[in-house]
Tab-separated table of C-alpha atoms in Angstrom:
chain	number	residue	atom	x	y	z
A	1	MET	CA	31.420	-176.238	-218.763
A	2	GLN	CA	30.533	-178.492	-215.806
A	3	SER	CA	31.346	-175.743	-213.312
A	4	LEU	CA	29.018	-173.398	-215.203
A	5	LYS	CA	26.229	-175.993	-215.125
A	6	HIS	CA	26.821	-176.441	-211.387
A	7	GLU	CA	26.491	-172.690	-210.835
A	8	LEU	CA	23.316	-172.614	-212.921
A	9	ARG	CA	21.815	-175.396	-210.777
A	10	LEU	CA	22.655	-173.463	-207.609
A	11	ARG	CA	20.762	-170.482	-208.984
A	12	GLU	CA	17.877	-172.757	-209.896
A	13	ASP	CA	17.798	-174.075	-206.312
A	14	GLU	CA	17.554	-170.483	-205.056
A	15	ALA	CA	14.682	-169.792	-207.452
A	16	ASP	CA	12.957	-173.039	-206.424
A	17	SER	CA	13.078	-171.999	-202.788
A	18	LEU	CA	11.460	-168.638	-203.535
A	19	VAL	CA	8.740	-170.191	-205.720
A	20	LYS	CA	7.875	-172.735	-203.036
A	21	PHE	CA	7.666	-169.977	-200.441
A	22	LEU	CA	5.389	-167.917	-202.692
A	23	GLU	CA	3.169	-170.963	-203.250
A	24	LEU	CA	2.945	-171.430	-199.503
A	25	MET	CA	2.068	-167.786	-198.947
A	26	GLU	CA	-0.590	-167.868	-201.653
A	27	SER	CA	-2.204	-170.984	-200.244
A	28	ASP	CA	-2.084	-169.576	-196.693
A	29	GLY	CA	-0.253	-172.709	-195.669
A	30	ASP	CA	1.819	-173.335	-192.591
A	31	LEU	CA	2.948	-169.773	-192.019
A	32	THR	CA	2.622	-169.687	-188.263
A	33	GLY	CA	4.185	-167.914	-185.326
A	34	SER	CA	6.324	-164.833	-185.660
A	35	LEU	CA	6.404	-164.941	-189.497
A	36	LYS	CA	2.621	-164.823	-189.780
A	37	GLU	CA	2.458	-162.108	-187.130
A	38	TYR	CA	5.019	-160.039	-189.026
A	39	MET	CA	3.136	-160.395	-192.276
A	40	GLY	CA	-0.229	-159.630	-190.756
A	41	ARG	CA	-3.526	-160.531	-192.352
A	42	ASP	CA	-2.807	-158.876	-195.689
A	43	ASN	CA	0.337	-160.171	-197.298
A	44	THR	CA	-0.466	-158.857	-200.773
A	45	THR	CA	2.204	-156.129	-200.834
A	46	LEU	CA	4.902	-158.506	-199.622
A	47	MET	CA	3.903	-161.161	-202.142
A	48	THR	CA	3.871	-158.806	-205.117
A	49	SER	CA	7.278	-157.409	-204.193
A	50	MET	CA	8.713	-160.900	-203.812
A	51	LYS	CA	7.324	-161.899	-207.213
A	52	ALA	CA	9.077	-158.915	-208.773
A	53	GLY	CA	12.248	-159.949	-206.953
A	54	MET	CA	11.922	-163.350	-208.625
A	55	VAL	CA	12.122	-161.606	-212.007
A	56	LEU	CA	15.450	-160.037	-211.041
A	57	MET	CA	16.714	-163.406	-209.822
A	58	LEU	CA	15.853	-165.053	-213.131
A	59	TYR	CA	17.389	-162.297	-215.240
A	60	ASN	CA	20.540	-162.393	-213.154
A	61	ALA	CA	20.821	-166.137	-213.806
A	62	VAL	CA	20.461	-165.562	-217.558
A	63	GLU	CA	23.057	-162.781	-217.775
A	64	SER	CA	25.521	-164.495	-215.449
A	65	THR	CA	25.336	-167.741	-217.423
A	66	MET	CA	25.910	-165.944	-220.728
A	67	THR	CA	28.824	-163.918	-219.360
A	68	ARG	CA	30.525	-166.944	-217.793
A	69	GLY	CA	30.008	-168.983	-220.964
A	70	LEU	CA	31.592	-166.313	-223.168
A	71	GLU	CA	34.457	-165.854	-220.724
A	72	LYS	CA	35.142	-169.587	-220.993
A	73	LEU	CA	34.953	-169.451	-224.799
A	74	HIS	CA	37.518	-166.633	-224.948
A	75	ILE	CA	39.844	-168.543	-222.610
A	76	VAL	CA	39.686	-171.525	-224.969
A	77	LEU	CA	40.375	-169.306	-228.003
A	78	MET	CA	43.400	-167.781	-226.276
A	79	GLU	CA	44.741	-171.215	-225.313
A	80	GLN	CA	44.514	-172.711	-228.798
A	81	ASP	CA	47.451	-170.868	-230.440
A	82	LEU	CA	44.892	-169.661	-232.939
A	83	VAL	CA	46.061	-167.274	-235.669
A	84	PHE	CA	43.715	-164.876	-237.455
A	85	ASP	CA	43.413	-166.887	-240.670
A	86	GLU	CA	42.388	-169.986	-238.737
A	87	CYS	CA	39.376	-168.327	-237.092
A	88	ASN	CA	35.926	-168.815	-238.551
A	89	ASP	CA	34.444	-165.865	-240.432
A	90	ALA	CA	32.158	-164.846	-237.565
A	91	ILE	CA	35.007	-164.510	-235.056
A	92	ARG	CA	37.187	-162.597	-237.527
A	93	GLN	CA	34.314	-160.177	-238.105
A	94	LEU	CA	33.788	-159.869	-234.344
A	95	LEU	CA	37.418	-158.860	-233.934
A	96	MET	CA	37.155	-156.240	-236.669
A	97	VAL	CA	34.027	-154.750	-235.095
A	98	TYR	CA	35.802	-154.643	-231.722
A	99	TYR	CA	38.742	-152.707	-233.146
A	100	GLU	CA	36.449	-150.334	-235.047
A	101	ASN	CA	34.517	-149.643	-231.833
A	102	MET	CA	37.816	-149.075	-230.059
A	103	ARG	CA	38.750	-146.484	-232.699
A	104	GLU	CA	35.454	-144.644	-232.248
A	105	LYS	CA	35.509	-144.708	-228.452
A	106	SER	CA	39.178	-143.815	-228.057
A	107	PRO	CA	39.895	-140.764	-230.234
A	108	ASP	CA	43.407	-140.308	-228.802
A	109	ILE	CA	45.765	-142.014	-231.278
A	110	ASN	CA	48.327	-142.592	-228.505
A	111	ARG	CA	45.797	-144.671	-226.609
A	112	ARG	CA	44.720	-146.508	-229.746
A	113	ALA	CA	48.199	-147.312	-230.988
A	114	PRO	CA	48.824	-150.420	-228.819
A	115	HIS	CA	45.475	-151.894	-229.891
A	116	ILE	CA	46.175	-151.155	-233.559
A	117	LEU	CA	49.585	-152.813	-233.318
A	118	GLN	CA	48.009	-155.795	-231.594
A	119	LEU	CA	45.490	-156.180	-234.419
A	120	TYR	CA	48.218	-155.743	-237.058
A	121	ASP	CA	50.425	-158.414	-235.462
A	122	TYR	CA	47.495	-160.770	-235.120
A	123	MET	CA	46.263	-160.335	-238.688
A	124	ARG	CA	49.708	-160.997	-240.177
A	125	GLY	CA	50.011	-164.181	-238.130
A	126	SER	CA	52.802	-163.223	-235.730
A	127	THR	CA	50.642	-163.535	-232.594
A	128	PHE	CA	47.814	-165.772	-231.422
A	129	PHE	CA	44.211	-164.883	-230.498
A	130	PRO	CA	44.758	-161.876	-228.209
A	131	LEU	CA	41.424	-160.957	-226.677
A	132	SER	CA	39.815	-161.984	-223.396
A	133	TYR	CA	36.092	-161.422	-222.946
A	134	GLY	CA	36.824	-158.675	-220.408
A	135	GLN	CA	39.029	-156.860	-222.920
A	136	LEU	CA	36.361	-157.174	-225.608
A	137	CYS	CA	33.776	-155.560	-223.329
A	138	GLN	CA	35.952	-152.495	-222.766
A	139	PHE	CA	35.067	-151.265	-226.257
A	140	TYR	CA	32.341	-153.604	-227.532
A	141	SER	CA	29.475	-154.559	-225.241
A	142	LEU	CA	27.564	-157.486	-226.734
A	143	TYR	CA	24.604	-156.914	-224.416
A	144	SER	CA	23.619	-154.668	-221.553
A	145	GLY	CA	20.443	-155.466	-219.644
A	146	ASN	CA	18.715	-156.651	-222.803
A	147	LEU	CA	19.173	-160.405	-222.871
A	148	ASP	CA	16.176	-162.329	-224.110
A	149	ALA	CA	16.154	-165.423	-226.328
A	150	ARG	CA	16.394	-163.380	-229.520
A	151	GLU	CA	19.416	-161.487	-228.234
A	152	ILE	CA	21.095	-164.662	-226.974
A	153	VAL	CA	20.776	-166.219	-230.439
A	154	SER	CA	22.221	-163.022	-231.949
A	155	VAL	CA	25.177	-162.875	-229.535
A	156	LEU	CA	26.100	-166.528	-230.074
A	157	LYS	CA	25.879	-166.027	-233.823
A	158	LYS	CA	28.665	-163.427	-233.550
A	159	TYR	CA	31.014	-166.316	-232.700
A	160	GLY	CA	29.523	-168.727	-235.204
A	161	VAL	CA	27.587	-170.711	-232.598
A	162	GLY	CA	24.536	-172.019	-234.441
A	163	PHE	CA	21.936	-171.828	-231.687
A	164	GLU	CA	18.454	-170.941	-232.930
A	165	GLU	CA	16.026	-171.920	-230.159
A	166	LYS	CA	13.857	-169.161	-228.690
A	167	ILE	CA	11.348	-168.914	-225.848
A	168	SER	CA	8.982	-166.027	-225.095
A	169	GLU	CA	9.467	-166.211	-221.311
A	170	LEU	CA	12.873	-164.530	-221.471
A	171	LYS	CA	11.388	-161.437	-223.107
A	172	THR	CA	8.869	-161.111	-220.267
A	173	ILE	CA	11.694	-161.420	-217.768
A	174	LYS	CA	13.881	-158.910	-219.622
A	175	ASP	CA	11.108	-156.335	-220.040
A	176	ASN	CA	10.074	-156.487	-216.389
A	177	ARG	CA	13.696	-156.396	-215.250
A	178	ASN	CA	14.242	-153.214	-217.268
A	179	HIS	CA	11.053	-151.622	-215.901
A	180	LEU	CA	12.438	-152.197	-212.394
A	181	ALA	CA	16.020	-151.199	-213.196
A	182	HIS	CA	14.970	-147.917	-214.824
A	183	GLY	CA	12.420	-147.060	-212.149
A	184	GLU	CA	9.540	-147.143	-214.621
A	185	LEU	CA	7.503	-149.470	-212.410
A	186	THR	CA	7.624	-150.329	-208.714
A	187	PHE	CA	8.189	-153.858	-207.426
A	188	GLU	CA	4.533	-154.003	-206.437
A	189	GLU	CA	3.371	-152.914	-209.902
A	190	VAL	CA	5.484	-155.572	-211.629
A	191	GLY	CA	4.576	-158.307	-209.174
A	192	ARG	CA	0.870	-157.528	-209.417
A	193	GLU	CA	0.868	-158.673	-213.053
A	194	LEU	CA	2.550	-162.007	-212.336
A	195	SER	CA	0.913	-165.100	-210.866
A	196	VAL	CA	2.839	-167.716	-208.911
A	197	PRO	CA	2.089	-170.452	-211.521
A	198	GLN	CA	3.352	-168.083	-214.226
A	199	LEU	CA	6.560	-167.471	-212.284
A	200	LYS	CA	7.031	-171.187	-211.740
A	201	ASN	CA	6.669	-171.788	-215.474
A	202	MET	CA	9.082	-168.926	-216.257
A	203	LYS	CA	11.593	-170.386	-213.841
A	204	GLU	CA	11.418	-173.865	-215.347
A	205	LYS	CA	11.612	-172.635	-218.934
A	206	THR	CA	14.492	-170.248	-218.149
A	207	PHE	CA	16.778	-172.828	-216.576
A	208	GLU	CA	15.985	-175.457	-219.196
A	209	TYR	CA	16.827	-172.918	-221.898
A	210	MET	CA	20.069	-171.747	-220.325
A	211	GLU	CA	21.255	-175.328	-219.930
A	212	LYS	CA	20.717	-175.763	-223.677
A	213	VAL	CA	22.763	-172.608	-224.264
A	214	ILE	CA	25.608	-174.067	-222.195
A	215	ASP	CA	25.420	-177.349	-224.126
A	216	SER	CA	25.504	-175.478	-227.429
A	217	VAL	CA	28.612	-173.480	-226.489
A	218	ASP	CA	30.232	-176.620	-225.084
A	219	ALA	CA	29.648	-178.491	-228.370
A	220	PHE	CA	31.011	-175.503	-230.312
A	221	ILE	CA	34.227	-175.692	-228.283
A	222	LYS	CA	34.614	-179.478	-228.354
A	223	GLU	CA	34.035	-179.647	-232.110
A	224	LYS	CA	36.419	-176.695	-232.633
A	225	ARG	CA	33.888	-174.870	-234.744
A	226	TYR	CA	35.693	-171.634	-233.911
A	227	LYS	CA	38.061	-172.656	-236.747
A	228	LYS	CA	37.451	-172.255	-240.456
A	229	SER	CA	36.257	-175.450	-242.131
A	230	GLY	CA	39.555	-176.024	-243.936
A	231	GLU	CA	41.592	-175.470	-240.770
A	232	LEU	CA	39.264	-177.779	-238.858
A	233	LEU	CA	40.135	-180.594	-241.254
A	234	ALA	CA	43.822	-179.764	-241.302
A	235	ARG	CA	44.402	-179.659	-237.530
């Protein structure tokens, strides 16, 4: 998970740079020469648009971190020679939901047959954990543009990761991101409702929270909590 933490810190550095620039613009600091001439006397429109852009940057960091973390978790599960009966109850249920979604989304039995055989072989113990995160998402999307703290807790729970912490800032980020993505509000309209101190606080809380998410998934993997309790003691 160190590479994931490194990537998260790079994204935080990008966000820091934008916040510092917004603070400088708001204070009418040392914005001289060609930059100040380009911006003109009234930089309100530019500032509001940049603040909205900060929302997209923060949401992207949240979704990217979650996706990379789950990809890593699936890689570990596939590397552990893990049979169906060894998985914890949450992961076994996740697999069943995936295959049920596959059945609903792929009505052609000829297309479904390989997946059904894969599930059958896995459930009777003749194959090991078969599913990458990318394969899971083909038929079962755990989230799509709707990641806030509540949803993160819910997604992690589907694997048995006991992470319960929530922060309100992620809902603000998610809601504004969706307003922009769906064209419901313009960048200026979103940015107008956000102050630079508020954005700075959102940035700090977001990256602190996502680092805790990484630590929680990392502990889940290291302690092999993806296994049933009895299997955890046995192996």
